[in-house]
Short mmCIF file of C-alpha atoms in Angstrom, two decimals:
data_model
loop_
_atom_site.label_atom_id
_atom_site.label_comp_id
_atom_site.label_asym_id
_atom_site.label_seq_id
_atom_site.Cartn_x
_atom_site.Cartn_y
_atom_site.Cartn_z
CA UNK Q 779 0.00 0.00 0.00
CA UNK Q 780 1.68 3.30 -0.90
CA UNK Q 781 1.96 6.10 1.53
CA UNK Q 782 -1.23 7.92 -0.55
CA UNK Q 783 -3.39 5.10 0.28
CA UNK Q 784 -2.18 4.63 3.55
CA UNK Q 785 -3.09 8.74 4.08
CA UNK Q 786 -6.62 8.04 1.75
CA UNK Q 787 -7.82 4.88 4.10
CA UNK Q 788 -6.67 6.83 7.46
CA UNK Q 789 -8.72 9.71 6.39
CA UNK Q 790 -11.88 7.72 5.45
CA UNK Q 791 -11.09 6.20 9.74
CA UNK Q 792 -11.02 9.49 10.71
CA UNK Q 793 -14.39 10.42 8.94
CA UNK Q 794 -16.53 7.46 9.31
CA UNK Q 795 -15.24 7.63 13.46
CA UNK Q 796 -16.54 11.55 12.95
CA UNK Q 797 -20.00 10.29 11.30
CA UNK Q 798 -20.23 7.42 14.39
CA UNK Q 799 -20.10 10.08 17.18
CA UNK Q 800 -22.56 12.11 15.51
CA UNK Q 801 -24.89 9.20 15.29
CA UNK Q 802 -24.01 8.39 18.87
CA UNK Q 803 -24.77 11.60 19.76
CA UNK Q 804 -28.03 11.81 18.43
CA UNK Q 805 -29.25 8.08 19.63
CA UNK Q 806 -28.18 9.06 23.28
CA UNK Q 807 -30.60 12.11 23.21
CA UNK Q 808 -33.21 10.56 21.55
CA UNK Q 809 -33.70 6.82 23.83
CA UNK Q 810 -34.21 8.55 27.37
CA UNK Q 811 -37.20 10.55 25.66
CA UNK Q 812 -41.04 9.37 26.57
CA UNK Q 813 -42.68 12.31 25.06
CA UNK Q 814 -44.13 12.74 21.38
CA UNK Q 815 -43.55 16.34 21.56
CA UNK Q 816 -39.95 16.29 23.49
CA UNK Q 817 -38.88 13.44 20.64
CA UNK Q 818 -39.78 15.04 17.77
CA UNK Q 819 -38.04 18.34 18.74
CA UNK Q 820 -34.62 17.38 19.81
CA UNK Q 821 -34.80 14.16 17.51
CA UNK Q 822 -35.06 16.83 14.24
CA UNK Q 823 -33.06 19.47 16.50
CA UNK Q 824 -29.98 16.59 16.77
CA UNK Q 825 -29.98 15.53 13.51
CA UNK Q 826 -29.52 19.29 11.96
CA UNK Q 827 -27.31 20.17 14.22
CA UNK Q 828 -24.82 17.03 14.26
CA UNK Q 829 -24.95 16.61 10.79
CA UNK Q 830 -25.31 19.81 9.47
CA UNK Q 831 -28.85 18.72 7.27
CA UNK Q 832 -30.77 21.87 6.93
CA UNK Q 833 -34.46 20.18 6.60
CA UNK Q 834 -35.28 17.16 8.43
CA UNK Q 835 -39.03 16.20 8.77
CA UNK Q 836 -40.81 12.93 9.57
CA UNK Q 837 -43.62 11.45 7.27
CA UNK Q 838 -46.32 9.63 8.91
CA UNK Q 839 -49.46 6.82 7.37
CA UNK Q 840 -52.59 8.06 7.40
CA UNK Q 841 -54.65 6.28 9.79
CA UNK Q 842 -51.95 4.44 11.40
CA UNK Q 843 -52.30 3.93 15.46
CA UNK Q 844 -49.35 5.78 15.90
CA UNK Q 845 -50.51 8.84 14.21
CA UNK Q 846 -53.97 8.70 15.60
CA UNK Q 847 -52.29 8.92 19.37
CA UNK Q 848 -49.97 11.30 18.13
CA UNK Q 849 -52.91 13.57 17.15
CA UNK Q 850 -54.55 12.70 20.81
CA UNK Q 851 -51.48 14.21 22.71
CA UNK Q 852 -50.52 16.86 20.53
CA UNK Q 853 -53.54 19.49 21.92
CA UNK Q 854 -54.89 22.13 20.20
CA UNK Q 855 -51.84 24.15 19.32
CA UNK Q 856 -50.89 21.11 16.99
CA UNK Q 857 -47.24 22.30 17.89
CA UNK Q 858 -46.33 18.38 17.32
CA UNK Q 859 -47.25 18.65 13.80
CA UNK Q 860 -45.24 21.05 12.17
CA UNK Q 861 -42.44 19.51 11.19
CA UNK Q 862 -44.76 16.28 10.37
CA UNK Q 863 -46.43 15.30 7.24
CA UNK Q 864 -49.51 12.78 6.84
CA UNK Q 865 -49.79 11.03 3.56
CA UNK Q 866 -52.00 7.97 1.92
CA UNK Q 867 -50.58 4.92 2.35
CA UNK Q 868 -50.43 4.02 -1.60
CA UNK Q 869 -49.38 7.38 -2.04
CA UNK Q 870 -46.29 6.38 0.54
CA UNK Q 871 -45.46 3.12 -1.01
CA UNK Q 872 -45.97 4.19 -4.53
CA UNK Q 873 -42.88 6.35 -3.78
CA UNK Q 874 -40.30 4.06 -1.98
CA UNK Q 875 -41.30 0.78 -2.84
CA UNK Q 876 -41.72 -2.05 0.11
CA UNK Q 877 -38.46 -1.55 0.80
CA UNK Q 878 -37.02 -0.85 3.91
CA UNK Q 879 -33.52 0.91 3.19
CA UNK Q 880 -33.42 4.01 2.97
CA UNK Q 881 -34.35 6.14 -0.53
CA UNK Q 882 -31.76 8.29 -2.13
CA UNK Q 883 -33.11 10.95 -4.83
CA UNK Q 884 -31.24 13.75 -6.60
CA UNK Q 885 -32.89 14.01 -9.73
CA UNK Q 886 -36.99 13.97 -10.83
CA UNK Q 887 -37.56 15.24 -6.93
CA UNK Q 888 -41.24 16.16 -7.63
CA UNK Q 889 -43.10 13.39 -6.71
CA UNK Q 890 -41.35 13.18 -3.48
CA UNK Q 891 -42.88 16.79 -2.48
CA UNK Q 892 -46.33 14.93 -0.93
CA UNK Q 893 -44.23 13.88 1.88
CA UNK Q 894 -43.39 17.62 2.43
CA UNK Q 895 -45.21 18.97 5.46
CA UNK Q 896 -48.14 20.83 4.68
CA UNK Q 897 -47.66 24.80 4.19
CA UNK Q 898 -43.94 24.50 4.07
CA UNK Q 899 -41.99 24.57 0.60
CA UNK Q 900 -37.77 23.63 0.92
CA UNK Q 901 -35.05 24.33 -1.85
CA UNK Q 902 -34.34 20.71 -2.71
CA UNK Q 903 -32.51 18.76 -4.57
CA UNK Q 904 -31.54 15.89 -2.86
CA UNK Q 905 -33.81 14.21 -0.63
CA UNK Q 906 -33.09 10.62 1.77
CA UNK Q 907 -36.10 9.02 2.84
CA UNK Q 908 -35.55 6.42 5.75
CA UNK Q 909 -38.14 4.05 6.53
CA UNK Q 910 -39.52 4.10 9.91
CA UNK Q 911 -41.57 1.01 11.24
CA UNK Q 912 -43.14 -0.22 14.38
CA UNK Q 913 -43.71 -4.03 15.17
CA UNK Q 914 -42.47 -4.77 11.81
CA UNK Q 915 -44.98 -2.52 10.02
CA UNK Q 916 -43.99 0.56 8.43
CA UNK Q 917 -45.58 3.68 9.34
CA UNK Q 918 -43.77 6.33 7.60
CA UNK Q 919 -40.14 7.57 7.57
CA UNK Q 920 -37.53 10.14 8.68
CA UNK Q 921 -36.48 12.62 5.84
CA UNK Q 922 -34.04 14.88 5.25
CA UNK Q 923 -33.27 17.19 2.45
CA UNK Q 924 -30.55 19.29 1.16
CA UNK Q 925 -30.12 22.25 -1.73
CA UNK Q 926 -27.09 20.35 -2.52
CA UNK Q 927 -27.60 17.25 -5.38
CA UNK Q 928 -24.37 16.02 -3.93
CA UNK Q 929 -25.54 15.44 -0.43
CA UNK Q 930 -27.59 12.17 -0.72
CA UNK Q 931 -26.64 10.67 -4.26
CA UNK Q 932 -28.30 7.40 -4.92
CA UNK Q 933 -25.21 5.49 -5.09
CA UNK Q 934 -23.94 6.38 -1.80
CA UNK Q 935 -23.55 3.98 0.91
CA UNK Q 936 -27.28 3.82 3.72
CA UNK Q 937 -25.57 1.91 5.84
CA UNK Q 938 -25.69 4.81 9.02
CA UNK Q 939 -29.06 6.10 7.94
CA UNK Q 940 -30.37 2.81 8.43
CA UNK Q 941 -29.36 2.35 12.02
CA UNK Q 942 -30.17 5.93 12.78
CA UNK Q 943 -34.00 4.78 11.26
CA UNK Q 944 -34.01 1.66 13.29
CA UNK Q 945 -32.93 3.92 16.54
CA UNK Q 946 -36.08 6.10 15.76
CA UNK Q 947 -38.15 3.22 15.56
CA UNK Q 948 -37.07 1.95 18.73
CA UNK Q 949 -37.47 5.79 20.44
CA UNK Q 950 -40.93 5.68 18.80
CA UNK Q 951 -42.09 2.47 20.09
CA UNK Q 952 -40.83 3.39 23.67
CA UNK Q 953 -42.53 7.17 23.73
CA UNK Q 954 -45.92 5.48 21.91
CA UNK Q 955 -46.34 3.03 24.76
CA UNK Q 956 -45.27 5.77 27.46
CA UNK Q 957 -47.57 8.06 26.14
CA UNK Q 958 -50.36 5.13 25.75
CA UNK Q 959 -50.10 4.90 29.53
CA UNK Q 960 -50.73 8.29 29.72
CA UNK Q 961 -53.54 9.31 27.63
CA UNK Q 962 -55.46 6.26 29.34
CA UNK Q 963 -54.89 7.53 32.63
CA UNK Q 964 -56.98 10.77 31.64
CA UNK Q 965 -59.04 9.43 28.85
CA UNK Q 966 -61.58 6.93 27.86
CA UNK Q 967 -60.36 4.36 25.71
CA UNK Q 968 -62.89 4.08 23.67
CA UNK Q 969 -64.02 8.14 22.84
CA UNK Q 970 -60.52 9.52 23.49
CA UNK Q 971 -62.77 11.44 25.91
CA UNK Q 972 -61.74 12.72 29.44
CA UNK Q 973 -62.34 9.91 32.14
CA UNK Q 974 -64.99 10.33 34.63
CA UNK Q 975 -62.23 10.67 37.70
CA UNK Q 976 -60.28 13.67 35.41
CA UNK Q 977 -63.87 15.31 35.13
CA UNK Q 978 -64.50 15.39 38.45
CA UNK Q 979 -60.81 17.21 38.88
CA UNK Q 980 -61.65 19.65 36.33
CA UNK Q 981 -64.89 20.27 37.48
CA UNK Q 982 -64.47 21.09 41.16
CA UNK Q 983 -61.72 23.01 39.77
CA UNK Q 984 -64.28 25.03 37.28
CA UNK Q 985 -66.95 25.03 40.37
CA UNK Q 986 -64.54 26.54 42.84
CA UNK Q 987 -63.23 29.26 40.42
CA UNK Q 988 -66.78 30.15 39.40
CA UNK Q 989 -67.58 30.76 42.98
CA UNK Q 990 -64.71 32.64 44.20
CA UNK Q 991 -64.78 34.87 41.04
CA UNK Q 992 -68.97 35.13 40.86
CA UNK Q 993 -68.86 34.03 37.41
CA UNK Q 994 -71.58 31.50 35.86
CA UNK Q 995 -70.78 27.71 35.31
CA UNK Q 996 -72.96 24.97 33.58
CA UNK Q 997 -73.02 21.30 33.58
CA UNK Q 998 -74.82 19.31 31.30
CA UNK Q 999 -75.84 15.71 31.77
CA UNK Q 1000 -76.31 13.83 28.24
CA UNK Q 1001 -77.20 10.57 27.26
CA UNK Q 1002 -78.04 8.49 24.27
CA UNK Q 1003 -81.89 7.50 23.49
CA UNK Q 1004 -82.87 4.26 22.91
CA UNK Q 1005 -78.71 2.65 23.00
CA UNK Q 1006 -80.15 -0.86 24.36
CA UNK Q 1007 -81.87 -0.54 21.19
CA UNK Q 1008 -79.44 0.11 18.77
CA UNK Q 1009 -76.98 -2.49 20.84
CA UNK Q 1010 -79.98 -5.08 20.58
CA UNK Q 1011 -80.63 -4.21 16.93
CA UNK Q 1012 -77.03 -4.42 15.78
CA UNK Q 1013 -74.77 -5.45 18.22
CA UNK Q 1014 -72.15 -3.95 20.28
CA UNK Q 1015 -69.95 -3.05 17.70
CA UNK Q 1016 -72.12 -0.86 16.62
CA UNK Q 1017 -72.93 0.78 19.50
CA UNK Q 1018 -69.39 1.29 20.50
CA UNK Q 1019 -69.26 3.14 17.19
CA UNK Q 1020 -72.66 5.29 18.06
CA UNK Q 1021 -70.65 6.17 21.38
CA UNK Q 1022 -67.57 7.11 19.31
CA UNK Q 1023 -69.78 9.33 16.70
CA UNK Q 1024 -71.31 11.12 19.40
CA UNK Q 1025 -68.27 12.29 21.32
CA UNK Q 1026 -66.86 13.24 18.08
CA UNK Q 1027 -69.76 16.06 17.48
CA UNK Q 1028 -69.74 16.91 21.02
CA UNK Q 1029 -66.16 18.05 20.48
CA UNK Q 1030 -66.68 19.51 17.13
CA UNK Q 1031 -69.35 21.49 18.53
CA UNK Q 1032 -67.76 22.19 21.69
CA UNK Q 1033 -66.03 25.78 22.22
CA UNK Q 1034 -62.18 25.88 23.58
CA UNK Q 1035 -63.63 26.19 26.96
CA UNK Q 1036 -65.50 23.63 27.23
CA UNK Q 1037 -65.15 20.22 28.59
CA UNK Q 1038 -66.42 17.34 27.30
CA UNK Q 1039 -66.51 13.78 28.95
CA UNK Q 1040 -67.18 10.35 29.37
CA UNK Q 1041 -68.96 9.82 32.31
CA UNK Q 1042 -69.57 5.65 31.73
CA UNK Q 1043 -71.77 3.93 29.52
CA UNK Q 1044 -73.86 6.19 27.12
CA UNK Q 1045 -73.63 9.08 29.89
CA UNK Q 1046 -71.66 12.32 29.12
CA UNK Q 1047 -70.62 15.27 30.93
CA UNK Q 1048 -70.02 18.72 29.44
CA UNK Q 1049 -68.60 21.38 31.24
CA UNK Q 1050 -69.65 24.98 30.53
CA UNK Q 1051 -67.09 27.54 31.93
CA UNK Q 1052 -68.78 31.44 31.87
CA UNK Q 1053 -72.10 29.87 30.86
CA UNK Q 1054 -75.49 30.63 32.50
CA UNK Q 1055 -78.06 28.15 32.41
CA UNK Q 1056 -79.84 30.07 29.56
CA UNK Q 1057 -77.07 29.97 27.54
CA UNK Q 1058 -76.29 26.46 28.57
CA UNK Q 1059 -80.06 25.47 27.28
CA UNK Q 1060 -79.52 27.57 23.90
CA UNK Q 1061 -76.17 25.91 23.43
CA UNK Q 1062 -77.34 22.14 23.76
CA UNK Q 1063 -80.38 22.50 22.47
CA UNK Q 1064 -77.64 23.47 18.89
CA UNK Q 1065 -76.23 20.21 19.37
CA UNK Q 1066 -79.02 17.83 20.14
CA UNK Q 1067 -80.16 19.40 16.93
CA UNK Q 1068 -76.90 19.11 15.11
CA UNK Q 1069 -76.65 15.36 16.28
CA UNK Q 1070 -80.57 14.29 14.35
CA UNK Q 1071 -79.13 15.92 11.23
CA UNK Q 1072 -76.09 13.81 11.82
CA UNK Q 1073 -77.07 10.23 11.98
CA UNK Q 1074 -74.14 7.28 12.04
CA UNK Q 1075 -73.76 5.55 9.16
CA UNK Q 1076 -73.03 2.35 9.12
CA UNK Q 1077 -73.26 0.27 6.30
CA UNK Q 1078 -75.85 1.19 3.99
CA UNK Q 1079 -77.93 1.76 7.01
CA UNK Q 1080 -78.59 5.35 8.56
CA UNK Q 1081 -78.86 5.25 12.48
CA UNK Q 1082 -80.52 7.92 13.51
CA UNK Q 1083 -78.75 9.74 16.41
CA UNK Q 1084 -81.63 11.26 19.37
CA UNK Q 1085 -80.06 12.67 22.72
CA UNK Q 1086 -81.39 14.08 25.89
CA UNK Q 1087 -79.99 16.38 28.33
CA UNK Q 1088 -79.75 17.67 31.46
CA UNK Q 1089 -78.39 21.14 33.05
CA UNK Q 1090 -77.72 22.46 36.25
CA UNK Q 1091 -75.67 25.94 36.77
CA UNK Q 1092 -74.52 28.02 40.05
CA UNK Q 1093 -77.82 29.08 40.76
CA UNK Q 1094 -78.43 25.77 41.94
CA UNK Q 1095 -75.73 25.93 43.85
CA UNK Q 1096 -76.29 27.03 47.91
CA UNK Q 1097 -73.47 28.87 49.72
CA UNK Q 1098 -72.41 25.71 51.84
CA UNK Q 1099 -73.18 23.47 49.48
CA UNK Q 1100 -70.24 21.39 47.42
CA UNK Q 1101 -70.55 22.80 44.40
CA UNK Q 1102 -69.21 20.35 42.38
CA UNK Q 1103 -71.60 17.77 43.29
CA UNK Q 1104 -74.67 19.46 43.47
CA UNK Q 1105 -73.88 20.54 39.95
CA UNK Q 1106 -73.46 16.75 38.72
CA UNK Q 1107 -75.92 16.02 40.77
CA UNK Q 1108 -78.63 18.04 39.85
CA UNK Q 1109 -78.08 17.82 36.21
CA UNK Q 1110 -78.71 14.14 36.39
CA UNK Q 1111 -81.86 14.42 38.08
CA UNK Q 1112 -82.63 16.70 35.36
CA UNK Q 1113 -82.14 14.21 33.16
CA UNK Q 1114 -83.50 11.48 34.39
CA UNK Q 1115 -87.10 13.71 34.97
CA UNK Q 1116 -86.95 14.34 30.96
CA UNK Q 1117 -86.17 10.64 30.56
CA UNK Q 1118 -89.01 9.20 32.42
CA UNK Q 1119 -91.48 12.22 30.84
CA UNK Q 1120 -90.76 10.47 27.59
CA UNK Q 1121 -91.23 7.10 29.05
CA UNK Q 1122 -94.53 8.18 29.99
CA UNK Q 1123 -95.86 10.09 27.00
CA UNK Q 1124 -94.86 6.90 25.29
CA UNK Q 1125 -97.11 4.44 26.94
CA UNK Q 1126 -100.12 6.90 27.13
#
């Protein structure tokens, strides 16, 4: 070997030892992490930083469990999901094959630009697309981009961008079961919901604060008509989805303020910050009406979706009284008055 070489293969040491502590750096960051949000902020932090990448994004399935949770934690700043992109599954495997190396592209780089995230637009011209998966299923990848076509050429060697992949997988299969654990310990499993023990917490919370400030509160008591029907008629399965239909409207008609919750069974809870009872009345009545217009559709069958409620505010509330109970209280009874009216207009 002549002294050149010698110089050429100590170099190419010296370089890939560089690239390894870089690597090194970023996996020892990244494996203590059990957040979404704290993962996906130093992960693409690292990863520009140690290896000087100016964009670095991650792509995510549509409809993929870890993307639904990820939506779940990520509140409604949706601070998680800037730097993330959601795209069709056939549109994802169209462009990188079943492979699961990583994708280098310098040239034709337009199709590649759905797994951009949405309402941002990079100088590009080389692009390295690293599959991410999660018990052996792939659901999406790690990109990075550069405005240099020499940076990821598609002969070059994926052997490190593969292990840095695989170390994101493992991250993201540690902080998805963390943050599983969490989200259940506030949430319903089956609405994504608040629990009934977290309502309670928010609501003597809400109750004291509306007291010590003077300011209206409203608590509504809301179940489903007729659900031993509909779980008689079709089955459980289909009643778990009426369940899940209705606490998506709730939300979607729901203001910022308000809470909305799972109380058990086809009982809900929504809490009305600043809201009278009036208002309360005016604002529910909306929804029940929203929610006959909006009937679950399952099959080629329409079910149709019929609601009652009932409300109690702070002027139910005495000056000893616990607030928070009497409210809950009071709006059940409520309930359960307009229940049994219907049961007896029925039979007459």
């Amino acid at each position: 070997m002549t002294e050149e070489q010698s110089i050429s293969v100590l170099q190419r040491l010296k370089d890939n030892e560089a690239l390894l502590r870089k690597f090194y750096a970023v996996e020892k960051k990244i494996l203590s992490i059990l957040s979404f949000k704290d993962l996906f902020d130093v992960l693409l932090a690292e990863i520009k930083e140690q290896f000087n990448i100016p964009f670095v994004w991650l792509s995510f399935i549509k409809n993929s469990d870890t993307l639904a949770l990820i939506d779940a934690m990520s509140g409604p700043d949706n601070t998680i999901q800037s730097d993330i992109n959601v795209i069709e599954k056939s549109i994802f495997f169209a462009l990188i094959g079943n492979q699961t190396e990583p994708v280098l592209a310098n040239a034709d780089l337009k199709p590649f630009y759905q797994l951009l995230p949405e309402g941002k637009s990079f100088l590009i011209k080389s692009m390295a697309i690293a599959p991410i998966t999660m018990d052996g299923e792939t659901i999406g990848s790690l990109n990075q981009a550069d405005a240099s076509e020499a940076r990821f050429q598609p002969d070059m060697d994926t052997f490190l961008l593969e292990q840095l992949a695989a170390k994101v997988s493992l991250c993201l299969s540690n902080v998805t079961a963390h943050e599983k654990l969490e989200f259940l310990a506030y949430h319903d499993p089956l609405t994504g919901l608040l629990n009934r023990r977290v309502m309670e917490t928010v609501l003597k919370r809400e109750s004291g604060r509306a007291r010590r400030y003077e300011m209206p509160l409203s608590v509504v008591f809301m179940d489903l008509d007729y659900f031993k029907a509909v779980n008689d008629t079709y089955g459980h399965e289909v009643g778990d989805q009426l369940l899940v239909h209705l606490a998506r409207n709730l939300e979607e008609k729901s203001r910022e303020t308000d809470i909305v919750a799972r109380f058990a069974g086809d009982e809900f809870v929504v809490i009305l910050p600043e809201t009278a009872g009036e208002q309360a009345h005016a604002l529910m009545d909306r929804v029940k009406r929203h929610l006959e217009e909006t009937p679950l559709v399952y099959g080629d069958t329409s079910i149709p979706v019929s609601t009652s409620f009932g409300i109690a505010s702070m002027d139910d509330v005495g000056p000893e009284d616990d607030a928070a109970a009497v409210l809950l209280k009071k709006a059940d009874e409520r309930l359960y008055v307009i229940k049994e009216a219907r049961k007896t207009n029925a039979t007459r």
